[in-house]
Coordinates of C-alpha atoms and ligand atoms in Angstrom, one line a residue:
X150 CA -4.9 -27.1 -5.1
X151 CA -8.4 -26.4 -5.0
X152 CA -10.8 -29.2 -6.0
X153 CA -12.8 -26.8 -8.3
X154 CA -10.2 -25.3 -10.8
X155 CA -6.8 -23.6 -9.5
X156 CA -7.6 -20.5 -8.1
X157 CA -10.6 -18.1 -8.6
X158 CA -10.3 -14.4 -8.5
X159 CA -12.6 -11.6 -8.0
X160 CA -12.4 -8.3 -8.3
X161 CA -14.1 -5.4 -5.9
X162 CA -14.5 -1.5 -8.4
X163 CA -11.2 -0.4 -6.0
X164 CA -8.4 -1.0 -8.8
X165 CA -9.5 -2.3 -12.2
X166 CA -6.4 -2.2 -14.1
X167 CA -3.9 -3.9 -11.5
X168 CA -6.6 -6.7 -10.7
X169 CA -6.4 -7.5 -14.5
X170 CA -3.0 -7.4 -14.7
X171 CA -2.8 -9.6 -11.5
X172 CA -5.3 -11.8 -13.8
X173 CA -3.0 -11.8 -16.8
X174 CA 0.2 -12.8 -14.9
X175 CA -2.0 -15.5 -13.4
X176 CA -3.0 -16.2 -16.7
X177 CA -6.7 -16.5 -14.7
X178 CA -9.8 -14.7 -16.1
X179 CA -11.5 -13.0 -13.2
X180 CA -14.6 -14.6 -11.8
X181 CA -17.7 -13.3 -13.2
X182 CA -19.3 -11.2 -10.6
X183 CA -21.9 -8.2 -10.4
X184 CA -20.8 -5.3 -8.0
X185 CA -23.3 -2.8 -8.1
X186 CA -25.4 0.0 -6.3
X187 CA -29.2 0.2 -5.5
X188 CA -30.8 3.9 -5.8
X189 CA -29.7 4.4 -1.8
X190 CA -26.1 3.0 -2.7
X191 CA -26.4 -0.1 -0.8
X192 CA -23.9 -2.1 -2.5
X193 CA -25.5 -5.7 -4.1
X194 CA -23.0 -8.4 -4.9
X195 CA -23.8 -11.7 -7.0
X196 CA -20.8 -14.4 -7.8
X197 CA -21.9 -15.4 -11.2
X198 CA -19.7 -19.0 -11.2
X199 CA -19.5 -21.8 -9.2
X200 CA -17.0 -21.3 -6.6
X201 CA -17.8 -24.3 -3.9
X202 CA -15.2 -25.4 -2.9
X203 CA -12.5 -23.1 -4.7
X204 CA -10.1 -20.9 -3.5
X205 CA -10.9 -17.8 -3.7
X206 CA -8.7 -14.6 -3.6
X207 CA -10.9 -11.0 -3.5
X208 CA -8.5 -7.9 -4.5
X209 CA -10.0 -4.9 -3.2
X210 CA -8.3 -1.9 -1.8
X211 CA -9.4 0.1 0.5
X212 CA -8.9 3.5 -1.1
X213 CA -10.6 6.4 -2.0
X214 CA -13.8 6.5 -0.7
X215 CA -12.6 4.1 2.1
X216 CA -15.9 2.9 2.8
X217 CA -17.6 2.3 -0.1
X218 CA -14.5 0.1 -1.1
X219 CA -14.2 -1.5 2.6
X220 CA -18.0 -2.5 2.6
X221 CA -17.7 -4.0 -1.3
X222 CA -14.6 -6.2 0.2
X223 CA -17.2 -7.3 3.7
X224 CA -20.1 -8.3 0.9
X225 CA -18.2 -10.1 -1.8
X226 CA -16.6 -11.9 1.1
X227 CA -19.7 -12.6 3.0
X228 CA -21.2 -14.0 -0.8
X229 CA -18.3 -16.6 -1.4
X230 CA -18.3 -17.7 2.4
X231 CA -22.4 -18.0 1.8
X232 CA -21.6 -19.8 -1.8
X233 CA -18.8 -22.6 -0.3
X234 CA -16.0 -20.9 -1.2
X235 CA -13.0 -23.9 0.3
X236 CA -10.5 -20.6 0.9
X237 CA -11.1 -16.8 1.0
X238 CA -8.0 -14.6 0.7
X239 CA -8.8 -10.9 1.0
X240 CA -6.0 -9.4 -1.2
X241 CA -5.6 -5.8 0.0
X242 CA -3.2 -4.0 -1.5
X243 CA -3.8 -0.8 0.4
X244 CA -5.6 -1.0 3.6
X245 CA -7.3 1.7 4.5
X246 CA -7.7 2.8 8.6
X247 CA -4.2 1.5 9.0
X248 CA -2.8 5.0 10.4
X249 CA -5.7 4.6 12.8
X250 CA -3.7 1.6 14.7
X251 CA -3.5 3.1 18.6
X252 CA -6.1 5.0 20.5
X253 CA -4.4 8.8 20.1
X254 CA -6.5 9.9 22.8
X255 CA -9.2 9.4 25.7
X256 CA -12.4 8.1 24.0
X257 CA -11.3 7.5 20.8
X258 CA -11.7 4.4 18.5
X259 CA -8.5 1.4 17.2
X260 CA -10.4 1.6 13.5
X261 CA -7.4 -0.3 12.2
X262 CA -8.2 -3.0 15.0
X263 CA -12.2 -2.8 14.0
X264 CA -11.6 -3.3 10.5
X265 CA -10.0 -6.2 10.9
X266 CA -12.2 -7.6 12.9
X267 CA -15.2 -6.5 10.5
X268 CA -12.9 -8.6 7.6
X269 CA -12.5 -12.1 9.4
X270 CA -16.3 -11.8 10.9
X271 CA -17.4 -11.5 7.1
X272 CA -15.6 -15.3 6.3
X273 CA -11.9 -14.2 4.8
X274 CA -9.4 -17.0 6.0
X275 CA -6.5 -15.0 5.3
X276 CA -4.9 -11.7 4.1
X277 CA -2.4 -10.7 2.3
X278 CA -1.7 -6.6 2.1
X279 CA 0.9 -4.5 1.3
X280 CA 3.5 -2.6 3.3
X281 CA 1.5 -2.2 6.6
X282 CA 1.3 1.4 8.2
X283 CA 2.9 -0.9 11.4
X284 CA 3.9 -4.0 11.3
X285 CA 1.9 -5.3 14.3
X286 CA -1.1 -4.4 12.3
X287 CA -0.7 -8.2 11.1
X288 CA -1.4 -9.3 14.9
X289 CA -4.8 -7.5 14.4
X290 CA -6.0 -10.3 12.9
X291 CA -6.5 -13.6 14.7
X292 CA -6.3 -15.6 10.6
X293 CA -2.7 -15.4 9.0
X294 CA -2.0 -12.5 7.0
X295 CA 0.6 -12.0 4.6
X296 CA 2.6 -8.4 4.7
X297 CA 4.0 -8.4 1.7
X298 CA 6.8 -5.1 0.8
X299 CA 6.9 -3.6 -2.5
X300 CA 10.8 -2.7 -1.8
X301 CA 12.4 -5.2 -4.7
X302 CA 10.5 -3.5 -6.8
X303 CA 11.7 -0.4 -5.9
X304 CA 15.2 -1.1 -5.1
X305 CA 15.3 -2.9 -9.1
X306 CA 14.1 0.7 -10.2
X307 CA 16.7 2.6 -8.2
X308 CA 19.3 0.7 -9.3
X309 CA 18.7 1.3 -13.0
X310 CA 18.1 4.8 -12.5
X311 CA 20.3 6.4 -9.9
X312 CA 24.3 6.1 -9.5
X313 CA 24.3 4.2 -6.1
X314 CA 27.5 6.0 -4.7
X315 CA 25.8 9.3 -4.7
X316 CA 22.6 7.8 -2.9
X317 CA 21.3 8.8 0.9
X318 CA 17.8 7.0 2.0
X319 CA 16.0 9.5 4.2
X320 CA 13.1 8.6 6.6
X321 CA 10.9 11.8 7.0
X322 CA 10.1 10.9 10.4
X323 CA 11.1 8.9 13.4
X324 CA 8.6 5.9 12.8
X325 CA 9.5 5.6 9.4
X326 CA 13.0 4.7 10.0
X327 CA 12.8 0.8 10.3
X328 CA 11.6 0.8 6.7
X329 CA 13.9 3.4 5.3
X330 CA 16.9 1.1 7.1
X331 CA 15.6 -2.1 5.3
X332 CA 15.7 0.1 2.0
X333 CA 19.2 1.9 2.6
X334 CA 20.6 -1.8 3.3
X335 CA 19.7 -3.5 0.0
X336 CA 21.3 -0.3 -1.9
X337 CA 23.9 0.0 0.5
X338 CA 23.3 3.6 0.8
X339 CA 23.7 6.0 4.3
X340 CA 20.8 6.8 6.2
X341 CA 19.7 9.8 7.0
X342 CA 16.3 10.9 9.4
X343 CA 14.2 13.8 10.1
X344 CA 12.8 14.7 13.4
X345 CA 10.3 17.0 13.6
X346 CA 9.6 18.9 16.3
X347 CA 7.3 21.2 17.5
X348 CA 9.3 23.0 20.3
X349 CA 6.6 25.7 21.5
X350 CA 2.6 25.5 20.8
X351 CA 1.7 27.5 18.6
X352 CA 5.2 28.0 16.7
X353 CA 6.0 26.1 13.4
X354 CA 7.8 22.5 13.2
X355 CA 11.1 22.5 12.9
X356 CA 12.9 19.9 10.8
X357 CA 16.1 18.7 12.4
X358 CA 18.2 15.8 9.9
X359 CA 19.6 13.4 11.5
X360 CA 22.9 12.7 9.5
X361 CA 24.5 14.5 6.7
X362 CA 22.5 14.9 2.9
X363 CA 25.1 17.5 1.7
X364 CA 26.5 16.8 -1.6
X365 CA 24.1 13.3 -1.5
X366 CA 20.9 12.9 -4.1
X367 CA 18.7 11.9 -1.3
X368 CA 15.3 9.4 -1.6
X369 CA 12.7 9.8 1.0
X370 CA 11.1 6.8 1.8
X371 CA 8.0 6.2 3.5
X372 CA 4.6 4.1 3.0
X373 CA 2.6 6.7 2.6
X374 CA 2.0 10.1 0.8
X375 CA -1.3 11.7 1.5
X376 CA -1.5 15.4 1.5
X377 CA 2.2 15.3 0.2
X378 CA 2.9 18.1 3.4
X379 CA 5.2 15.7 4.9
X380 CA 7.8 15.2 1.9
X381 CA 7.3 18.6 0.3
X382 CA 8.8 20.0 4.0
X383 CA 11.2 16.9 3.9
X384 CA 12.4 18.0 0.5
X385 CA 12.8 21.5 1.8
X386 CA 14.8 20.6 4.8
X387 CA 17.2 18.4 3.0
X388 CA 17.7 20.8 0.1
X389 CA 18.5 23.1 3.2
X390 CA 20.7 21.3 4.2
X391 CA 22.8 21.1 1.0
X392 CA 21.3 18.2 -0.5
X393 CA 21.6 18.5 -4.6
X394 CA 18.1 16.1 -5.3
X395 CA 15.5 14.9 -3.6
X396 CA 13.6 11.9 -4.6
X397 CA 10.4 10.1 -2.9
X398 CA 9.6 6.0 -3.0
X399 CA 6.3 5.6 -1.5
X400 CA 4.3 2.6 -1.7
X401 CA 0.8 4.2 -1.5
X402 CA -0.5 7.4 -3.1
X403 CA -3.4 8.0 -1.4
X404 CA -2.5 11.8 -2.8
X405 CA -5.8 13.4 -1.1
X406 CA -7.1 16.8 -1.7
X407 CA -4.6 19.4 -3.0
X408 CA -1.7 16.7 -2.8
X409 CA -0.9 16.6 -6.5
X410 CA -0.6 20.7 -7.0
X411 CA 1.1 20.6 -4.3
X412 CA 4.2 17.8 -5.5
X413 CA 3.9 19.4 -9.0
X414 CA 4.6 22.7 -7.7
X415 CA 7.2 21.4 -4.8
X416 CA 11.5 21.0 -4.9
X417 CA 10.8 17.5 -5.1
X418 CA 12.4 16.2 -8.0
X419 CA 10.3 12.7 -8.4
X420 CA 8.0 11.1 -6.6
X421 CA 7.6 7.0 -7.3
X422 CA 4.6 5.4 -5.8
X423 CA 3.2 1.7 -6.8
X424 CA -0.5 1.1 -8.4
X425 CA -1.7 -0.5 -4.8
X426 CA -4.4 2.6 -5.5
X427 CA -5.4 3.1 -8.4
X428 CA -3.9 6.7 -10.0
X429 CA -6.3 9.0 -11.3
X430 CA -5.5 11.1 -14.7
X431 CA -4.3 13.8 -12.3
X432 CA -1.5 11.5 -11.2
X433 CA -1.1 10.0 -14.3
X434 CA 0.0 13.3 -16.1
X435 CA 1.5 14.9 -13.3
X436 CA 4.8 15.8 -14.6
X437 CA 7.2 14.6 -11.4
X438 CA 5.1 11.4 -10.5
X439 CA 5.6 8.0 -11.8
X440 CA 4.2 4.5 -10.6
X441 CA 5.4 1.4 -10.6
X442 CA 3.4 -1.4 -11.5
X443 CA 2.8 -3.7 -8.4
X444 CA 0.3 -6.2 -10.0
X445 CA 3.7 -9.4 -10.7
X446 CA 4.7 -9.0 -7.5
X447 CA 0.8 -9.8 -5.8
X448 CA 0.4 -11.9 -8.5
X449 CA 3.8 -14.3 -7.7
X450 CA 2.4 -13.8 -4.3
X451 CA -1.2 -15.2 -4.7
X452 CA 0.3 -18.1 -7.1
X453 CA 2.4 -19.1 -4.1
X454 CA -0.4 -19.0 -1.7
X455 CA -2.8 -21.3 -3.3
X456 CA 0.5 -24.0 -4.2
X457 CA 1.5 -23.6 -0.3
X458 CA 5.0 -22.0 -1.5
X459 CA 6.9 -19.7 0.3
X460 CA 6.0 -16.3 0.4
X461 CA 8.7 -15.1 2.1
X462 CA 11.3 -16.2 0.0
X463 CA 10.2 -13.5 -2.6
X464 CA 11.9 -10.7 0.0
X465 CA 15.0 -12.5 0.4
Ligands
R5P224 C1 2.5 8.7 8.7 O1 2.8 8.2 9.8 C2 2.7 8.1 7.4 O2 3.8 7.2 7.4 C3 3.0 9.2 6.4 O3 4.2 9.9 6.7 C4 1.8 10.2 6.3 O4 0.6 9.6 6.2 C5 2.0 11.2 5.2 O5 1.0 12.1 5.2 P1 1.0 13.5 4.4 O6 1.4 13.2 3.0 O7 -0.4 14.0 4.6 O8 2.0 14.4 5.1

C-alpha cells in the first residue's frame, strides 16, 4: 500500500459516470484535478492534492474524439509523474487505435504500436484495459498491462435472461472466433461463425455461416460495434439461415455515425454493450440497446492491483 493514503484516482472528461461509480465501489473520492481547455484547445491539467508518493490510477478512455481523450490521458500522466506519483496505472477502458495493430499496407503507420509507446514515454507504470482488439496488443507495451474481459459480466446477464438450451454464440467474422469460443464455453452453448467473402471485386460480400443457427436464438459476439454494418448483415444472414433471434454482446459501443438508426431500424433483436464508452442519450433511449454497467468489475480490478492480489483469478 501506498505510503500516502491507499489509492488515488483521477479522472480524464472520457466517462464521467463509470469513473464515479468505479469511485463509489472503491469507496475513494476522486482526486481533485482541473482538466480543461485554453482558447486554441490545448488541454491544461493541474492535480490539486498531494499525490507524492501515491499510487495513482488515471481512468480515461480513449473514445470519441480519440484524440482529445488520448492527449488528456498523455498530460494527466505526465503531471502525476512530474508531481511523484510512487505508481501510475493508466486505466483504459476502451483503447482507442487498437484496430490499427498491423501495418495493412506499404507505407502505412502501427498507431496501436505508437500509442503505446506515446502512454509509457508520458510516465504510466502499468495498464490495465479492457477486451483488447488482439490480444498481443498487451506485448505493445514494454510495462505490464492488465487485459481484463468483461465476459462474467455478460455471461451472469445471459444466464438470467436467455433459456441456455436454445442458445448458439456466433462470431461475425473469422478473427473474432477465439473470443466468441471463450464465451460459447462458459454457457456451454454451440458455436457458430461467419465468413465473409468477397468472391469477385466489385460484387457484394457474401456471408457464408459456419455451423447450423436454425431453430437456435443466436448471440453475436464481438468487441466491437462501430458503424453496426457488421452485425446488422450478421443478423441478416443468420435469420437467413433460419435462425428465430438474434442477439449482440459487445464490449465497446463506439456506435459512430449512423450506427444507432441503423441497429434501431435493423432484425437485430438486442444489442448489449458495457459503459467502457460512455453512451450518449441516443444510446440511452434507443429502444433495442442496453448497457451493462462495467464500473465493479474495473473497480475489483484496481482494488486488487494496488493490494498486489490476483487479477486473474477474477476470470476464472
Ligand atoms: C473488427 O475487426 C472488429 O472486431 C469489429 O467487428 C468491427 O470494428 C465492427 O465494425 P462495424 O460495426 O463498423 O462493422
Amino acid at each position: 500500500m501506498a505510503k500516502n493514503g491507499a489509492i488515488k484516482l483521477v479522472a480524464g472528461n472520457s466517462n464521467p459516470v463509470l469513473t464515479r461509480e468505479i469511485g463509489e465501489y472503491l469507496q475513494t473520492p476522486m482526486t481533485k484535478a482541473v482538466v480543461r481547455r485554453f482558447a486554441d484547445m490545448e488541454i491544461f491539467v493541474e492535480i490539486q492534492e498531494n499525490v507524492r508518493g501515491a499510487d495513482v490510477f488515471v481512468i480515461q478512455s480513449t473514445s470519441f474524439p480519440a484524440n482529445d481523450h488520448l492527449m488528456e490521458l498523455l498530460i494527466i500522466t505526465d503531471a502525476l509523474r512530474r508531481a511523484s506519483a510512487r505508481r501510475i496505472t493508466a486505466v483504459i477502458p476502451y483503447f482507442g487505435y487498437s484496430r490499427q495493430d498491423r501495418k495493412p499496407g506499404p507505407r502505412t503507420p502501427i498507431s496501436a504500436k505508437l500509442v503505446a509507446n506515446l502512454i509509457t514515454h508520458a510516465g504510466a507504470n502499468r495498464v490495465m484495459t479492457l477486451d483488447l482488439h488482439a490480444g498481443q496488443i498487451q506485448g505493445f507495451f514494454d510495462i505490464p498491462t492488465d487485459n481484463l474481459y468483461a465476459s462474467p459480466v455478460m455471461v451472469r446477464d445471459i444466464k438470467e435472461r436467455f433459456d441456455l438450451e436454445k442458445l448458439m454464440v456466433v462470431s461475425p467474422d473469422v478473427g473474432g472466433v477465439v473470443r466468441a469460443r471463450g464465451l460459447a464455453k462458459r454457457i456451454n452453448a454451440p458455436l457458430a461463425i461467419i465468413d465473409k467473402r468477397r468472391e469477385r471485386a466489385g460484387e457484394s460480400e457474401v456471408m457464408n455461416v459456419i455451423g447450423e443457427p436454425r431453430g437456435h436464438v443466436c448471440i453475436l459476439v464481438d468487441d466491437i460495434v462501430d458503424s453496426g454494418g457488421t452485425l446488422v448483415n450478421a443478423a441478416d444472414a443468420l435469420l437467413e439461415q433460419g435462425a428465430t433471434e438474434v442477439y449482440a454482446y459487445i464490449s465497446h459501443g463506439v456506435l459512430s455515425g449512423g450506427a444507432v438508426p441503423r441497429i434501431t431500424g435493423s432484425r437485430l433483436k438486442e444489442l448489449v454493450i458495457t459503459d467502457s464508452i460512455q453512451p450518449t442519450e441516443a444510446v440511452k433511449n434507443a429502444p433495442n440497446i442496453r448497457v451493462l454497467p462495467i464500473a465493479q468489475l474495473i473497480g475489483e480490478a484496481i482494488g486488487r492491483t494496488a493490494s498486489e492480489e490476483s487479477v486473474s483469478s477474477l476470470f476464472d
